[in-house]
C-alpha positions as a Python dict, from the first residue, in 0.01 Angstrom:
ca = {
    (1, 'X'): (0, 0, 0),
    (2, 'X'): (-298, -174, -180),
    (3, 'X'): (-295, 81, -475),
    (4, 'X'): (-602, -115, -655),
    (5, 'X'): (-834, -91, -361),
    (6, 'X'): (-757, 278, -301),
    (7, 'X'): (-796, 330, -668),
    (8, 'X'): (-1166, 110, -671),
    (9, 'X'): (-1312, 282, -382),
    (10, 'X'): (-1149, 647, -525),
    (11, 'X'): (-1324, 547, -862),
    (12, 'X'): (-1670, 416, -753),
    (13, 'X'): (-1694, 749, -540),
    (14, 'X'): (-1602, 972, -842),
    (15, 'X'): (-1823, 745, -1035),
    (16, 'X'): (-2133, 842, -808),
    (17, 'X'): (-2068, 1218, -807),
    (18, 'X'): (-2108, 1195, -1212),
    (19, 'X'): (-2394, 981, -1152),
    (20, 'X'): (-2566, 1243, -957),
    (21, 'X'): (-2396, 1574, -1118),
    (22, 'X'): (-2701, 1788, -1107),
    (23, 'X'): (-2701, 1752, -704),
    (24, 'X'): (-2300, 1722, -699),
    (25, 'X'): (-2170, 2051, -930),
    (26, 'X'): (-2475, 2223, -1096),
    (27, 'X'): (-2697, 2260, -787),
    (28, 'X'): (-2426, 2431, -570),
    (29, 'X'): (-2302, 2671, -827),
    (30, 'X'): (-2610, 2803, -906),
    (31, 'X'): (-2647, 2854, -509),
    (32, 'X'): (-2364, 3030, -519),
    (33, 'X'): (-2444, 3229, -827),
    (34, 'X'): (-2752, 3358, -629),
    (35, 'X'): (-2486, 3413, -353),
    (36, 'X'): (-2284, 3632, -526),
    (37, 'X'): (-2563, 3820, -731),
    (38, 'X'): (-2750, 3891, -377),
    (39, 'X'): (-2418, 4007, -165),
    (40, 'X'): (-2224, 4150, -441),
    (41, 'X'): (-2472, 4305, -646),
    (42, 'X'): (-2716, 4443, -339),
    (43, 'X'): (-2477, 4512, -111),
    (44, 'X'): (-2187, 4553, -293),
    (45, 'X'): (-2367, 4874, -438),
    (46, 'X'): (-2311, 5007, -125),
    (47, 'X'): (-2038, 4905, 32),
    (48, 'X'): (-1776, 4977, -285),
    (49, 'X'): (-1427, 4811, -76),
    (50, 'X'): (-1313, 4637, 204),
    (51, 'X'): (-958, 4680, 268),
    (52, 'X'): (-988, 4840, -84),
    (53, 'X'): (-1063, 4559, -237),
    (54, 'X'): (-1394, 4585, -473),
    (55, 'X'): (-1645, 4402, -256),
    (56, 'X'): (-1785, 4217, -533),
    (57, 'X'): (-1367, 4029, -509),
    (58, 'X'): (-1360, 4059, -187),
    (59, 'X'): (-1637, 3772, -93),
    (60, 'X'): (-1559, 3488, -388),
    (61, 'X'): (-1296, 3381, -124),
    (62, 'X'): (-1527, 3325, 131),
    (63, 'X'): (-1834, 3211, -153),
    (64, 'X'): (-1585, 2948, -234),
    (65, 'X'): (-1472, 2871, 71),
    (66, 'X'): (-1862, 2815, 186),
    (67, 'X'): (-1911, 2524, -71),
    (68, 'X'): (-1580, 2381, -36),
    (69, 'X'): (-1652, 2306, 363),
    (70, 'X'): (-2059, 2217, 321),
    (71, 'X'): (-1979, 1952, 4),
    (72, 'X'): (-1657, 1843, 100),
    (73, 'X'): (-1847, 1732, 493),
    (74, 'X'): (-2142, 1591, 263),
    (75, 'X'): (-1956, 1382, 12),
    (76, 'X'): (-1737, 1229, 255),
    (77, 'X'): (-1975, 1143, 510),
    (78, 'X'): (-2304, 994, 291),
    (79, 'X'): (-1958, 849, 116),
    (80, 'X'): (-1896, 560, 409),
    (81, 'X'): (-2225, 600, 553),
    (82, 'X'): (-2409, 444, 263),
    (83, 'X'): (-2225, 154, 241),
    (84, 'X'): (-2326, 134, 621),
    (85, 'X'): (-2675, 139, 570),
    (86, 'X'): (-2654, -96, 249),
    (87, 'X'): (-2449, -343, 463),
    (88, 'X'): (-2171, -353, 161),
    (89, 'X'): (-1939, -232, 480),
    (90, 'X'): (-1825, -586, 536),
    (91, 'X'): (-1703, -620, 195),
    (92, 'X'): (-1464, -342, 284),
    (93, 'X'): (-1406, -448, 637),
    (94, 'X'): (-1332, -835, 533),
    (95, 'X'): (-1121, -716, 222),
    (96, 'X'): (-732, -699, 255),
    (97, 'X'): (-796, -316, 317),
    (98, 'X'): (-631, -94, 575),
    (99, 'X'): (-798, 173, 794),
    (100, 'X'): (-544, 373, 546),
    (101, 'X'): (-595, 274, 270),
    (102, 'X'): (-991, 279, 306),
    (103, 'X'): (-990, 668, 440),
    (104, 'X'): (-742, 727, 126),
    (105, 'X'): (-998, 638, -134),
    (106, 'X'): (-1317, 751, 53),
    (107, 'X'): (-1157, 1108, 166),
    (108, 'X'): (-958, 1151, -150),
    (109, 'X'): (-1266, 1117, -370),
    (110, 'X'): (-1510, 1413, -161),
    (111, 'X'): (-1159, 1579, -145),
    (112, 'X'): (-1130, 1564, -538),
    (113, 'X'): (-1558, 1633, -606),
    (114, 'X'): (-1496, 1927, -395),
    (115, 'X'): (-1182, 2074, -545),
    (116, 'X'): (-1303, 2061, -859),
    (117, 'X'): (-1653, 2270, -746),
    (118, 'X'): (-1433, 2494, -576),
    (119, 'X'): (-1270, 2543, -948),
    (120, 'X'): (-1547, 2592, -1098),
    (121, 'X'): (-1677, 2819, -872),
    (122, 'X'): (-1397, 3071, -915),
    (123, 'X'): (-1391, 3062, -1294),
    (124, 'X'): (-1760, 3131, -1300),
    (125, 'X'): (-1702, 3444, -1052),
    (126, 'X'): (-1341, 3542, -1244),
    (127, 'X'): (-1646, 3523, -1572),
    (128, 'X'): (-1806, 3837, -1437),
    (129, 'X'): (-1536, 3993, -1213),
    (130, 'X'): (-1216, 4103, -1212),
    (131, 'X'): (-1046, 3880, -938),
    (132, 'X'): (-648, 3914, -903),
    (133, 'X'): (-498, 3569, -729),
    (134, 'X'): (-152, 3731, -564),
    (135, 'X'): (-18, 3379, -514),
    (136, 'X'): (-192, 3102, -677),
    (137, 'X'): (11, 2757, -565),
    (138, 'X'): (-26, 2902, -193),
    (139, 'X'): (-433, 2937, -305),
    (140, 'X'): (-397, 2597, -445),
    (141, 'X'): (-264, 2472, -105),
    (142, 'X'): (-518, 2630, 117),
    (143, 'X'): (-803, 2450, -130),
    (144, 'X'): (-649, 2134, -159),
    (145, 'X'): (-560, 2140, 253),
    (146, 'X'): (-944, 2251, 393),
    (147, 'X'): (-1085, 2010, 132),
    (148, 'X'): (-889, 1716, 278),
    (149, 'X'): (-936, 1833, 645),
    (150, 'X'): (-1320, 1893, 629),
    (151, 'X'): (-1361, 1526, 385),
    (152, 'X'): (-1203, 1383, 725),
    (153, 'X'): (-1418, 1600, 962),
    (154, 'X'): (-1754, 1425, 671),
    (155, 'X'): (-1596, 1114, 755),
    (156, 'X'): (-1659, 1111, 1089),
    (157, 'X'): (-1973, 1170, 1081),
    (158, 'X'): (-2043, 915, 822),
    (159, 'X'): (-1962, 685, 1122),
    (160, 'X'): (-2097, 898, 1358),
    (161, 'X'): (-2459, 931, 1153),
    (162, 'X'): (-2738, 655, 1246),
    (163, 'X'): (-3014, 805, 973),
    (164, 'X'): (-2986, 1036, 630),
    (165, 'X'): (-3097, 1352, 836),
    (166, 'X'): (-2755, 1315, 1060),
    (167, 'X'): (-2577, 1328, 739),
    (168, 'X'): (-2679, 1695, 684),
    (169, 'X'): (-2672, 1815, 1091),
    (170, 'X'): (-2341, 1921, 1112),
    (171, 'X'): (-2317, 2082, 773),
    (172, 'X'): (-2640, 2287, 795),
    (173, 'X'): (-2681, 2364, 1157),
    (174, 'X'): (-2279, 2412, 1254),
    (175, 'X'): (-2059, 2453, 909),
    (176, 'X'): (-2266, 2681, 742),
    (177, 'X'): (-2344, 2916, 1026),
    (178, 'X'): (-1991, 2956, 1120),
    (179, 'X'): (-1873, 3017, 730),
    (180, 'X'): (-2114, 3274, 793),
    (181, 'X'): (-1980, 3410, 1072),
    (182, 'X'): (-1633, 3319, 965),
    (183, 'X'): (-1582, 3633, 770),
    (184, 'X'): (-1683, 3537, 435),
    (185, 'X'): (-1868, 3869, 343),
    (186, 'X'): (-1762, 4091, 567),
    (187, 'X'): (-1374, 4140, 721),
    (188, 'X'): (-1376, 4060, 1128),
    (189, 'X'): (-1199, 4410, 1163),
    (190, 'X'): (-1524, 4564, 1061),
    (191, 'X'): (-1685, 4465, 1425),
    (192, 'X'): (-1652, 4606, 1750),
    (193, 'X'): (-1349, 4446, 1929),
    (194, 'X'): (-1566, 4244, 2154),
    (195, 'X'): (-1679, 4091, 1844),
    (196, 'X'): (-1374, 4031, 1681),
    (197, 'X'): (-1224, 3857, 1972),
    (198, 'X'): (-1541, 3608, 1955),
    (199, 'X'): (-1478, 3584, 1610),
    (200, 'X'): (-1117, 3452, 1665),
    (201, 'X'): (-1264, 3189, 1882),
    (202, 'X'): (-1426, 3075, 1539),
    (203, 'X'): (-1220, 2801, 1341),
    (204, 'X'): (-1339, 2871, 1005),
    (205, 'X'): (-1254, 3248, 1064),
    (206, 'X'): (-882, 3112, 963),
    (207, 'X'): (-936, 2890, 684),
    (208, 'X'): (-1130, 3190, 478),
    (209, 'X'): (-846, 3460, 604),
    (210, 'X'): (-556, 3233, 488),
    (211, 'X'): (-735, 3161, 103),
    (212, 'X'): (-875, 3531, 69),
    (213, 'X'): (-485, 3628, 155),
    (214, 'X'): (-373, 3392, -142),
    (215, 'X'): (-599, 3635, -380),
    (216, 'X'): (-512, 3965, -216),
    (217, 'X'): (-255, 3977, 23),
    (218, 'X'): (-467, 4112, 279),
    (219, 'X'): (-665, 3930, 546),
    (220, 'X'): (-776, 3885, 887),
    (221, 'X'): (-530, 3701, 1042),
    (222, 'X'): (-169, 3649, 948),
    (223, 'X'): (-147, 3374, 693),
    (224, 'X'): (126, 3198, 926),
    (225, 'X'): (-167, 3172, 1173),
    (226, 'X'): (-390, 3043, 953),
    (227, 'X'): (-170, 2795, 748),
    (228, 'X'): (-105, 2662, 1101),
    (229, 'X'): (-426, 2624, 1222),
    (230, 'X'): (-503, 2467, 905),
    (231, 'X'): (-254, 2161, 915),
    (232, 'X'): (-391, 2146, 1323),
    (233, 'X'): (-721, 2063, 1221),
    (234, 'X'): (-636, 1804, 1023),
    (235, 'X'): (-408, 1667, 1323),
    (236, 'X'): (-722, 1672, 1486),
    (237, 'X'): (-943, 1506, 1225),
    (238, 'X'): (-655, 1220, 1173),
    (239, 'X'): (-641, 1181, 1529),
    (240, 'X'): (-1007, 1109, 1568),
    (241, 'X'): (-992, 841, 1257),
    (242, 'X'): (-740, 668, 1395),
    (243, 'X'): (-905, 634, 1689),
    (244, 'X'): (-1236, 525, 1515),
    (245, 'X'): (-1037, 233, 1313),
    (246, 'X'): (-855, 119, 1654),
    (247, 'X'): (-1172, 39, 1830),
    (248, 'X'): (-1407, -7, 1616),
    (249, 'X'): (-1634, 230, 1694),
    (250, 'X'): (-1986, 209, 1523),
    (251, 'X'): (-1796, 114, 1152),
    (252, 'X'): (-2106, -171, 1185),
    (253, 'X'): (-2434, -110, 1070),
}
């Protein structure tokens, strides 16, 4: 393995995160802040526990998982795409670089931006709340495992994007909706059973049950179920990449 190309691309992308820290750290926690004043404070005054946990715990989980899946999509994906647009993709392309080695340092660096907001995050809310973390290397996993899998998913559609608005599709018109509906506020088992089964159908509905199960040992759906589905969708995002780097597909400007 080329460990100094990994380590330039991992290091320019980290580079451009500090470059641009109000947009990459400040601008979501403060969206989240307003979050968790809004949900916890409004209607956390009247709905006191969900699966007696204090509501105000009960959605950081789901707050964190939020931003974790919106910035680690955007990082990765404006992370190749730019050098697309600039035309510095043939540098990387012609360079003694492979399709490995390149995802390594693009995904590894949105993985890393987005861990590290996902930190953050929870010592901010662990600032004003009391927030018990039952198992914290299995917590650790689940953030370190959905940050990877949705940097591969903002990989994608750095390839897939042909103009900045692309970049920002997926993330605000399918991610963000379905972390949403996903469970992050409320539990599933709190809708009619119609509704839960549609809920199930949801794939982010296992990624938030798994992490809020690392904090409380309660959740949604077993944390077997979700651990698996976890590691599947990043079969799935792998799969795809490979794919991409085999033919060819749209790497060009």
């Amino acid at each position: 393995m080329n460990i100094h190309a990994v380590a330039a691309i991992y290091k320019f992308e980290m580079a451009r995160a500090w470059r641009t820290v109000m947009q990459s750290v400040i601008s979501p926690v403060i969206s989240t802040s307003l979050y968790f004043i809004v949900f916890g404070a409004a209607i956390g005054s009247r709905i006191q526990e969900v699966d007696g946990i204090a509501y105000g715990a009960f959605i950081v989980p789901g707050l964190i998982m939020l931003q974790l899946l919106t910035q680690s999509i955007s990082n990765a994906a404006f992370g190749i795409y730019f050098p697309r647009f600039a035309g510095t993709i043939y540098e990387v392309l012609s360079a003694p670089v492979s399709a490995f080695e390149v995802v390594l340092g693009y995904v590894g660096a949105a993985a890393t931006k987005s861990i590290i907001l996902g930190l953050i995050i929870l010592g901010t809310a662990m600032a004003f709340i009391d927030l018990p973390i039952a198992h914290p290397i299995l917590m650790l996993v689940f953030l370190v495992l959905t940050a990877v899998t949705f940097a591969l998913f903002g990989f994608i559609i750095g390839i897939w994007a042909d103009g900045f608005e692309k970049l920002q599709l997926v993330p605000l018109l399918v991610v963000t909706p379905l972390a949403f509906l996903g469970g992050s506020f409320y539990s599933i088992d709190m809708l009619p059973p119609f509704w839960r089964d549609v809920s199930l159908a949801n794939p982010v509905v296992y990624l938030i049950s798994g992490f809020r199960w690392a904090f409380f040992e309660s959740s949604d759906v077993s944390i077997v179920v979700s651990l698996t589905m976890t590691l599947v969708f990043m079969g799935l995002a792998l799969a795809v990449i490979s794919w991409i780097f085999k033919t060819g597909w749209r790497m060009k400007p």
